Coordinates of C-alpha atoms and ligand atoms in Angstrom, one line a residue:
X245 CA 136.9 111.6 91.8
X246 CA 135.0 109.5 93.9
X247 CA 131.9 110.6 96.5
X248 CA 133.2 111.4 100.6
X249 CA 132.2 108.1 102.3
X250 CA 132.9 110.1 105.2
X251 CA 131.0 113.2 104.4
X252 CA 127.9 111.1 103.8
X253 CA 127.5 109.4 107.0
X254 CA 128.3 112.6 108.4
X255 CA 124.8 113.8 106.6
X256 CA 123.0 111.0 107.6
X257 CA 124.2 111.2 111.2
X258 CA 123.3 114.3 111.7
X259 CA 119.9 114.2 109.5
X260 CA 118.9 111.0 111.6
X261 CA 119.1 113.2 115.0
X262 CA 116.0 115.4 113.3
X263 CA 113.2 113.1 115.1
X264 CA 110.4 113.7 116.8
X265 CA 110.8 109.8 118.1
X266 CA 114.1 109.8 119.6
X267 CA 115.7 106.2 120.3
X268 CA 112.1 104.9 118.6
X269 CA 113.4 105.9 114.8
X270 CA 112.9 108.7 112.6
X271 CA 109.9 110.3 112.8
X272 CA 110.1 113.4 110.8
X273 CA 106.5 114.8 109.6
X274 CA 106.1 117.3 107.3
X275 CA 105.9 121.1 108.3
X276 CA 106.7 120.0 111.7
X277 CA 109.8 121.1 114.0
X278 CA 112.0 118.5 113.2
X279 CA 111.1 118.8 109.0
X280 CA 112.1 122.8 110.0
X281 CA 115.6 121.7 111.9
X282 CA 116.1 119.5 108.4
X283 CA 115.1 121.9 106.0
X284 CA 117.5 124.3 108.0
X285 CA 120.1 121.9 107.9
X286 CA 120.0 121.2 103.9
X287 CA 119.9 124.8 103.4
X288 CA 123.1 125.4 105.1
X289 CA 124.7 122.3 103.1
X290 CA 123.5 123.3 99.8
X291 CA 124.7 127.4 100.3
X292 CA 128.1 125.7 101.7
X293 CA 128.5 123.7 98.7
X294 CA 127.5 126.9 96.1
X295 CA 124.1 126.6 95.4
X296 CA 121.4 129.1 95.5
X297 CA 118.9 128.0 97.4
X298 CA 115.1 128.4 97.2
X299 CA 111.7 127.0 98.4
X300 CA 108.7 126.5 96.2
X301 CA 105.4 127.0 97.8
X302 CA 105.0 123.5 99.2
X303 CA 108.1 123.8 100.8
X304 CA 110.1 121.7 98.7
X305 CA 113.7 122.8 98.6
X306 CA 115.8 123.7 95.4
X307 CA 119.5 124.5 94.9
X308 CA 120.7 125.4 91.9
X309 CA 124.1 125.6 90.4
X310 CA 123.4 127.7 86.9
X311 CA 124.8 126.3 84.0
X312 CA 126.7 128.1 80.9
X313 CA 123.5 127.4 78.4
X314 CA 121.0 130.5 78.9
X315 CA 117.7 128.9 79.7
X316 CA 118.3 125.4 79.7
X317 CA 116.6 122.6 81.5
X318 CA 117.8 121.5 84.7
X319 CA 119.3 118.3 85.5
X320 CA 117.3 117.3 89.1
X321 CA 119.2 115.2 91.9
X322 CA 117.4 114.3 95.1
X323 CA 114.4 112.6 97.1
X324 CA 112.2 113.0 99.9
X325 CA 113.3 114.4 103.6
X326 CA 109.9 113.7 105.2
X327 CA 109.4 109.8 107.1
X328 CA 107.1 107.3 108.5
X329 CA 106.3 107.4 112.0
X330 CA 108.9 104.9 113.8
X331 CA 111.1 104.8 110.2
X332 CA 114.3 104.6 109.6
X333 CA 117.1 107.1 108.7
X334 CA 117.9 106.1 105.1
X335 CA 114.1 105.9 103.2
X336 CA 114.2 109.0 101.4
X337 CA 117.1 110.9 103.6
X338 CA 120.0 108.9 101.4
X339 CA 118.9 110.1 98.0
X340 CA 118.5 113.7 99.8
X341 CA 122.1 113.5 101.3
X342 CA 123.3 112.0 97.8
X343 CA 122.4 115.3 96.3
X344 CA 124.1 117.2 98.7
X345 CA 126.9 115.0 98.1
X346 CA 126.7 115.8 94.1
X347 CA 126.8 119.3 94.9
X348 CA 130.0 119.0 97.2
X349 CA 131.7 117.0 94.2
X350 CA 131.1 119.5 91.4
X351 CA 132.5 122.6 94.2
X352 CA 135.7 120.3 95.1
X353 CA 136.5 119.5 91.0
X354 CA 135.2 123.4 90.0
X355 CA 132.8 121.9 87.4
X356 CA 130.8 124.3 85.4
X357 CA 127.9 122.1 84.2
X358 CA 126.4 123.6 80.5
X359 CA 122.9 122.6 81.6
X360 CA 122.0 123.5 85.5
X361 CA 122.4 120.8 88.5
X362 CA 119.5 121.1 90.5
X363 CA 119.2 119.7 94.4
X364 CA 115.8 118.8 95.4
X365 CA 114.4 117.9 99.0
X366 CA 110.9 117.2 98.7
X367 CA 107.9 117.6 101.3
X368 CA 105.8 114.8 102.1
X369 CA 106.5 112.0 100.0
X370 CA 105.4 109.4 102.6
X371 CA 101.8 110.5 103.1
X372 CA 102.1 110.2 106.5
X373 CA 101.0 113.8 107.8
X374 CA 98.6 114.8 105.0
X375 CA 97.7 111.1 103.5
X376 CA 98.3 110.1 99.7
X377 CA 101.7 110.4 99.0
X378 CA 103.9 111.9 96.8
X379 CA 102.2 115.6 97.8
X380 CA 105.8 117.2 97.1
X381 CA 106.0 116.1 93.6
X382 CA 102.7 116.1 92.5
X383 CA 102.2 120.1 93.9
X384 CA 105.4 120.7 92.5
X385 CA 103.7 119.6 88.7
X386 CA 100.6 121.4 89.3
X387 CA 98.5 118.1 90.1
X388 CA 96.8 119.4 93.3
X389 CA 95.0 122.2 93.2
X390 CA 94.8 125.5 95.5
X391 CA 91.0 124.5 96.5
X392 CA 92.2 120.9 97.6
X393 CA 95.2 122.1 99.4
X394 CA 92.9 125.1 101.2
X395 CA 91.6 122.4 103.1
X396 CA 94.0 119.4 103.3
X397 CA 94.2 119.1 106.9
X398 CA 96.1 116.1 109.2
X399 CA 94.4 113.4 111.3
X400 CA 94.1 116.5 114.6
X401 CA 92.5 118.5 112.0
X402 CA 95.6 121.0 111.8
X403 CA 95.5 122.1 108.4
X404 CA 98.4 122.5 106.1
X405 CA 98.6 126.2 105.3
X406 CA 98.9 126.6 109.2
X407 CA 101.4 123.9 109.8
X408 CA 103.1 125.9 107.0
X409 CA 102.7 128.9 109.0
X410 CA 104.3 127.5 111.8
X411 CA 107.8 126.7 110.1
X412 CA 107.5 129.8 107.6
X413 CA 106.7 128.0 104.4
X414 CA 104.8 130.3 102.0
X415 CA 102.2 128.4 100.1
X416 CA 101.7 131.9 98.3
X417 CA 105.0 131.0 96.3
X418 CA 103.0 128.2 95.0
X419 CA 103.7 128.4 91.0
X420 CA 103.3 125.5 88.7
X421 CA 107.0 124.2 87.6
X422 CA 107.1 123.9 83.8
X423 CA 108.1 121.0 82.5
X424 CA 110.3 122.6 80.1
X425 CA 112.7 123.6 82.9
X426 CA 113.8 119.9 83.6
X427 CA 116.1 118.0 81.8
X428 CA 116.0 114.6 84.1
X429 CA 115.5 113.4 87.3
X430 CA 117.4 111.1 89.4
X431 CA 117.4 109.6 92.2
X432 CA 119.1 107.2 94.8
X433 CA 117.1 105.5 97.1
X434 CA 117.5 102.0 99.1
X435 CA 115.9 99.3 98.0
X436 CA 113.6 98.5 101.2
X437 CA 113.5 94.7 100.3
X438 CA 115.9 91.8 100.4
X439 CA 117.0 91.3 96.4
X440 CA 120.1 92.9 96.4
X441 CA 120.9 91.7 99.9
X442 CA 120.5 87.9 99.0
X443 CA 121.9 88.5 95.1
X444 CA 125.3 90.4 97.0
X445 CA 125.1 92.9 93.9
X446 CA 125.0 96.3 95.3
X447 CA 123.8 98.5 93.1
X448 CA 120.2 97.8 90.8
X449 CA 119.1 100.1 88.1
X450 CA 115.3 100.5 88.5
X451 CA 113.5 99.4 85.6
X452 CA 109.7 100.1 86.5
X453 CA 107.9 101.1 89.8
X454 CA 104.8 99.4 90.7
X455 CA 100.9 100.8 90.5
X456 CA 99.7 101.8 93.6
X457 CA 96.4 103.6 95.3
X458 CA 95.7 104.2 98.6
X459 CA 92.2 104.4 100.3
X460 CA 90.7 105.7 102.8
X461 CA 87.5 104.0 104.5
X462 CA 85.0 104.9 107.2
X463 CA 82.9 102.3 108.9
X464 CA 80.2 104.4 110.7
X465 CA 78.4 102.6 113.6
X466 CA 76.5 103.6 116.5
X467 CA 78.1 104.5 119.8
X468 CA 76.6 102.8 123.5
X469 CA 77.3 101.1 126.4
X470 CA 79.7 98.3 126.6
X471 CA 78.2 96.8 129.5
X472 CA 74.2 97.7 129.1
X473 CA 73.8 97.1 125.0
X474 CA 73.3 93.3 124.1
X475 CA 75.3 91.8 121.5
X476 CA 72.2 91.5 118.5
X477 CA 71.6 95.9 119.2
X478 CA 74.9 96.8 118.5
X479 CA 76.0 98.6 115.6
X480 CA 79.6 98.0 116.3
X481 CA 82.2 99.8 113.8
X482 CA 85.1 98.2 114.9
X483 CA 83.7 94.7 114.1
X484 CA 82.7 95.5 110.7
X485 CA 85.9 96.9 109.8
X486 CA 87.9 94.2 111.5
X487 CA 85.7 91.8 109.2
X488 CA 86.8 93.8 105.7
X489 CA 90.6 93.9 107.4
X490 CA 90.9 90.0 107.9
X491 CA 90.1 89.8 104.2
X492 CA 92.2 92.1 102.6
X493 CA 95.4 89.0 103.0
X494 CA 93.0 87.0 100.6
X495 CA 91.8 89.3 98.3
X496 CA 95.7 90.1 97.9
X497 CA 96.2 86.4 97.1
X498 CA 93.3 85.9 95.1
X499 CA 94.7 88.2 93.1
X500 CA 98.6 86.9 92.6
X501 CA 101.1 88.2 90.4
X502 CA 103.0 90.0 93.5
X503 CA 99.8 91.9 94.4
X504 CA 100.2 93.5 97.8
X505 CA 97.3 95.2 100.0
X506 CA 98.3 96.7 103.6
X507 CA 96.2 98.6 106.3
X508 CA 98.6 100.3 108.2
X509 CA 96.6 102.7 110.0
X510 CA 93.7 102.5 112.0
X511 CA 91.9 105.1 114.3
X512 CA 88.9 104.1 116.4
X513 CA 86.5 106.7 117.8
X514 CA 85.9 107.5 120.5
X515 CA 88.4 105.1 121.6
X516 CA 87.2 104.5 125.2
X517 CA 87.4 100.8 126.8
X518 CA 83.7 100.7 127.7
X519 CA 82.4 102.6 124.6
X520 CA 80.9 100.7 121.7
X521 CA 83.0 101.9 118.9
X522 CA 81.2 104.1 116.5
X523 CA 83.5 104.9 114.4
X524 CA 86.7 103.7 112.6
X525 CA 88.7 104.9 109.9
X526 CA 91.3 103.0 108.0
X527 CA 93.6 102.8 105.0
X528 CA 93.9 100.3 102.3
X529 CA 97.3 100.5 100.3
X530 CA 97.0 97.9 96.9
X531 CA 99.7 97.6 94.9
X532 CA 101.3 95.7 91.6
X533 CA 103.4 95.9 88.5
X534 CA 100.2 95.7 86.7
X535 CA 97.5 98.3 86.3
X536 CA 95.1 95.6 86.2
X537 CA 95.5 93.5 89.2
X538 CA 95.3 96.9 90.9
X539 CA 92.6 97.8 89.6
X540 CA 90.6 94.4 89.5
X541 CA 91.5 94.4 93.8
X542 CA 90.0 97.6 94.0
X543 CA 86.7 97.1 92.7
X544 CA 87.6 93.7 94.8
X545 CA 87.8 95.7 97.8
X546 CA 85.5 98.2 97.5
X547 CA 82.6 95.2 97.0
X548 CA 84.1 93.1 100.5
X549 CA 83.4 97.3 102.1
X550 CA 79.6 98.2 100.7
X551 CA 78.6 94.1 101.8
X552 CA 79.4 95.7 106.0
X553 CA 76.4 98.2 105.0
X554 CA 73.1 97.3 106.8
X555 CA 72.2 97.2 110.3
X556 CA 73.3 100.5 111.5
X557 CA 76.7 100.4 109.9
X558 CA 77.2 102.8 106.8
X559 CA 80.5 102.9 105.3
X560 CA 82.5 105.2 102.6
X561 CA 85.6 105.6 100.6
X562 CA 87.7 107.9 99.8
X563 CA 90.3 107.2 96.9
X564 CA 93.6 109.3 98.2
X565 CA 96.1 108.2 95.8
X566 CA 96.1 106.5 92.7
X567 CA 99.1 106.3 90.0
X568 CA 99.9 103.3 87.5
X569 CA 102.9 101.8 87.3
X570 CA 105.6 103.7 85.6
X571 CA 108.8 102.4 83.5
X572 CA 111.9 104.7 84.6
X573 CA 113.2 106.0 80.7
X574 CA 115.6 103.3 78.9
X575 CA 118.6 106.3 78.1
X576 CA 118.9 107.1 81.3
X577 CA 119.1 103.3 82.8
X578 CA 121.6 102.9 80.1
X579 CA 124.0 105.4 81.3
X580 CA 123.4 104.7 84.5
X581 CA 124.4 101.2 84.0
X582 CA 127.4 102.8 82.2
X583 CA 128.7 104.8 84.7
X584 CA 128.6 101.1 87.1
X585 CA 130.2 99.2 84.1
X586 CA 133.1 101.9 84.1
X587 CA 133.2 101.9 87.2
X588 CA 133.4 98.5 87.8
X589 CA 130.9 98.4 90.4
X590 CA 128.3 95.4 89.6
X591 CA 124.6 96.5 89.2
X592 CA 121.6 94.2 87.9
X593 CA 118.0 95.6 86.7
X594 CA 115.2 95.8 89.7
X595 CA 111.9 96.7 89.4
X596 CA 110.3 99.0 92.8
X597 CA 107.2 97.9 95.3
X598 CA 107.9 101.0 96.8
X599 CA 106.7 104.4 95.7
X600 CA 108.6 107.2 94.8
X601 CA 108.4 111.1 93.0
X602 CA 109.9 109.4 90.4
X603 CA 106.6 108.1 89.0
X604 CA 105.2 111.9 89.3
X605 CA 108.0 113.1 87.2
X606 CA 107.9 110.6 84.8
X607 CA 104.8 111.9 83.2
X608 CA 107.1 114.7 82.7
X609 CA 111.3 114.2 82.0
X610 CA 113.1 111.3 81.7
X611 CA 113.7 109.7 85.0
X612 CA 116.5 107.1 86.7
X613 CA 116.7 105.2 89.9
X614 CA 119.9 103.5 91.8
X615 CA 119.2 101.4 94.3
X616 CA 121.3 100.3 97.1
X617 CA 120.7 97.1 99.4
X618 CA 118.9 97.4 102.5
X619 CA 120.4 95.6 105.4
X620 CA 117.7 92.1 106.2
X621 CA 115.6 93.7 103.2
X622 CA 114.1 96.2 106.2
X623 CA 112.9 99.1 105.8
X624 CA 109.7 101.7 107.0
X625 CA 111.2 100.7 110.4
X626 CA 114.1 101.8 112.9
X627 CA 116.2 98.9 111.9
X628 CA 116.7 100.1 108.6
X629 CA 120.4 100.2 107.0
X630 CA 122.3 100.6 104.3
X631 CA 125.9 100.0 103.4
X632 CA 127.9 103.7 103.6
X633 CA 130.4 101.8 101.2
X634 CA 127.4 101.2 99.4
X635 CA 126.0 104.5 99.3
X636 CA 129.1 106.3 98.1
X637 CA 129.4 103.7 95.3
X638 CA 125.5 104.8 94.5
X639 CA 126.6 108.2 94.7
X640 CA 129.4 108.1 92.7
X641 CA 127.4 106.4 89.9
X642 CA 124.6 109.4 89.9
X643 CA 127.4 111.8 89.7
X644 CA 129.3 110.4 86.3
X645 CA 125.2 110.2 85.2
X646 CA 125.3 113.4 86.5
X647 CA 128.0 114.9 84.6
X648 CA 127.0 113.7 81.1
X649 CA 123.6 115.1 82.0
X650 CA 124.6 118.5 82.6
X651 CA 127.7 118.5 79.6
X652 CA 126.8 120.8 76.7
X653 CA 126.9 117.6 74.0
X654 CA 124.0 115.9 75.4
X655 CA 120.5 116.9 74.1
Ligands
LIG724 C1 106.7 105.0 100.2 O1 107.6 104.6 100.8 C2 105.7 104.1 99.6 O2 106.1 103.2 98.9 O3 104.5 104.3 100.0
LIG725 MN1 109.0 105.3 102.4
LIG726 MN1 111.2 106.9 100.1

């Protein structure tokens, strides 16, 4: 039995039209309406397909298919359902609608798994609402605590417990998942770069995802008149910080080895035409395969920020995220690669410049990733595309995975 091509792009479809950027691509922010019509919507799908259905107290979504075993470990499916402003309709959606799909395949071939099948949908992978990243699976672990999260608030100052409120998420159901309760983890997810595109190989087993941290700077100036203050008074905040962002590209480069270092977002204060900026805020995403060359482009980074200090400019740093880089667990990747060899679908080893739970839960269960190709290697954008022959054939591979997970043989 193989995955319903149709029944995926159905999922998509309909997922995609959850935006708060219609005809600009899929904006979908955590706790916000159009999270609440998709969280609706992958409710309904996972009760329709048998599972029971529950929500921790992040809001992450879990449906469960029990399995004959008493108490044993759950085998987890799934990915994000949050997005990027402007992003597209597969980053995080796919892996989400692969689960779903999972689910329909065990209903359709009455399979009673020994160990559970879980479906996850998780909040807030992105970091695009709340900042960081990963927020679904590291609450899910217990990594942020109850005084952090009291106060985690977005860039209006709305803060999460009351844009929980607002789409009746509970944080009071917030408990501390125990790792004992998982068996593996596994996800699809597209590629978002051009490898399998230019190799033609549709399928790549992730091998290792790359260290990453994210920081956030504020360059503080002093405010005046754009007309009346000569150029040698001004403590101007955009300048400085347009001085630390021109470098970043050669720090980056300096660097080598594939190191990566993005500032993607940028708010000026008070953002008036005439106004002498007097404060700007920014983010500095680095990334590698090596710990090291992340950290040595931190400490890079962070001395290119403290030289702006001086002449009425102060500046600070916040360090919102930081993970190493993780290798994805050799058993699974094996069977993985199986299940494409039996299949006779062709599949090569990749290694991920994108972030994903998967490094959360790898500190915790054994984790896989399938890749699919992403149409001109785009992604993070509303071009982004993926192959629905492609993602059946991905989905199809989880499931036989799948299947051997959950069979009562396996330990
Ligand atoms: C998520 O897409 C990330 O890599 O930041
Ligand atoms: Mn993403
Ligand atoms: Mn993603």
């Amino acid at each position: 039995m193989t995955a319903n091509q149709q029944r995926i792009e159905q999922h998509i479809e309909l997922l995609n039209r959850f935006t708060a950027t219609p005809g600009a691509g899929v904006t979908r922010l955590t706790y916000s309406q159009e999270d609440l019509q998709a969280r609706n919507y992958i409710k309904e799908k996972m009760v329709e397909y048998d599972l029971t259905v529950t929500e921790d107290g992040l809001g992450n979504i879990f449906g469960k298919l029990e399995g004959a075993l008493p108490d044993a470990p759950s085998v987890i499916v799934g990915s994000h359902f949050d997005s990027v402003p402007n992003g597209g309709a597969y980053d995080g959606a796919a892996g989400v609608v692969v689960g779903l799909e999972v689910a329909a395949l065990f209903k359709e071939n009455n399979l009673k798994p020994a160990y559970p099948l879980e479906i996850i949908a998780l909040v807030e992978e992105e970091g695009s609402r709340f900042g960081g990243g990963l927020m679904g699976s590291r609450g899910m672990m217990g990594l942020l605590t109850a005084e952090d999260f009291k106060t985690l608030a977005d860039k209006d100052g709305i803060l999460a417990v009351d844009a929980m409120a607002d789409i009746w998420v509970n944080p009071a159901k917030a408990k501390k998942r125990d790792p004992k309760t998982i068996k593996a983890f596994l996800e699809l997810h597209i590629e978002q770069g051009p490898i399998l595109e230019e190799t033609n190989i549709q399928i790549g087993v992730v091998e290792a995802i790359v260290g990453l941290t994210q920081l956030e700077v504020t360059v503080q100036g002093q405010a005046g008149h754009a007309g009346t203050t000569p150029m040698d008074r001004r403590s101007d905040a955009l300048v400085s910080a347009a001085h630390i962002i021109a470098a970043l590209p050669g720090i980056a480069s300096g660097e080598g080895q594939g190191t990566v270092i993005t500032t993607g977002r940028l708010n000026v204060f008070p953002n008036g035409a005439n106004v002498i900026p007097d404060k700007v805020v920014f983010s500095v995403d680095i990334r590698s395969g090596k710990e090291e060359h992340v950290l040595n482009a931190v400490r890079k980074v962070e001395e290119l920020i403290v030289q702006q200090d001086g002449n009425g400019i102060r500046t600070s740093i916040e360090q919102q995220l930081y993970i190493e880089p993780k290798e994805l667990d050799s058993s699974i990747r094996s069977l993985l690669k199986e299940a494409s060899d039996h299949l006779e679908i062709p599949y090569c080893s990749i290694n991920s410049g994108a972030g994903h739970d998967a490094m959360v839960f790898s500190d915790y269960t054994a984790c896989g990733m399938v890749f699919i190709p992403s149409k001109d290697g785009l992604s993070h954008c509303p071009e982004e595309w993926s192959d629905p022959g492609h993602l059946a054939d991905g989905t199809t591979i989880i499931y036989e995975a799948v299947k051997r997970l959950t069979e009562a043989k396996t330990t």
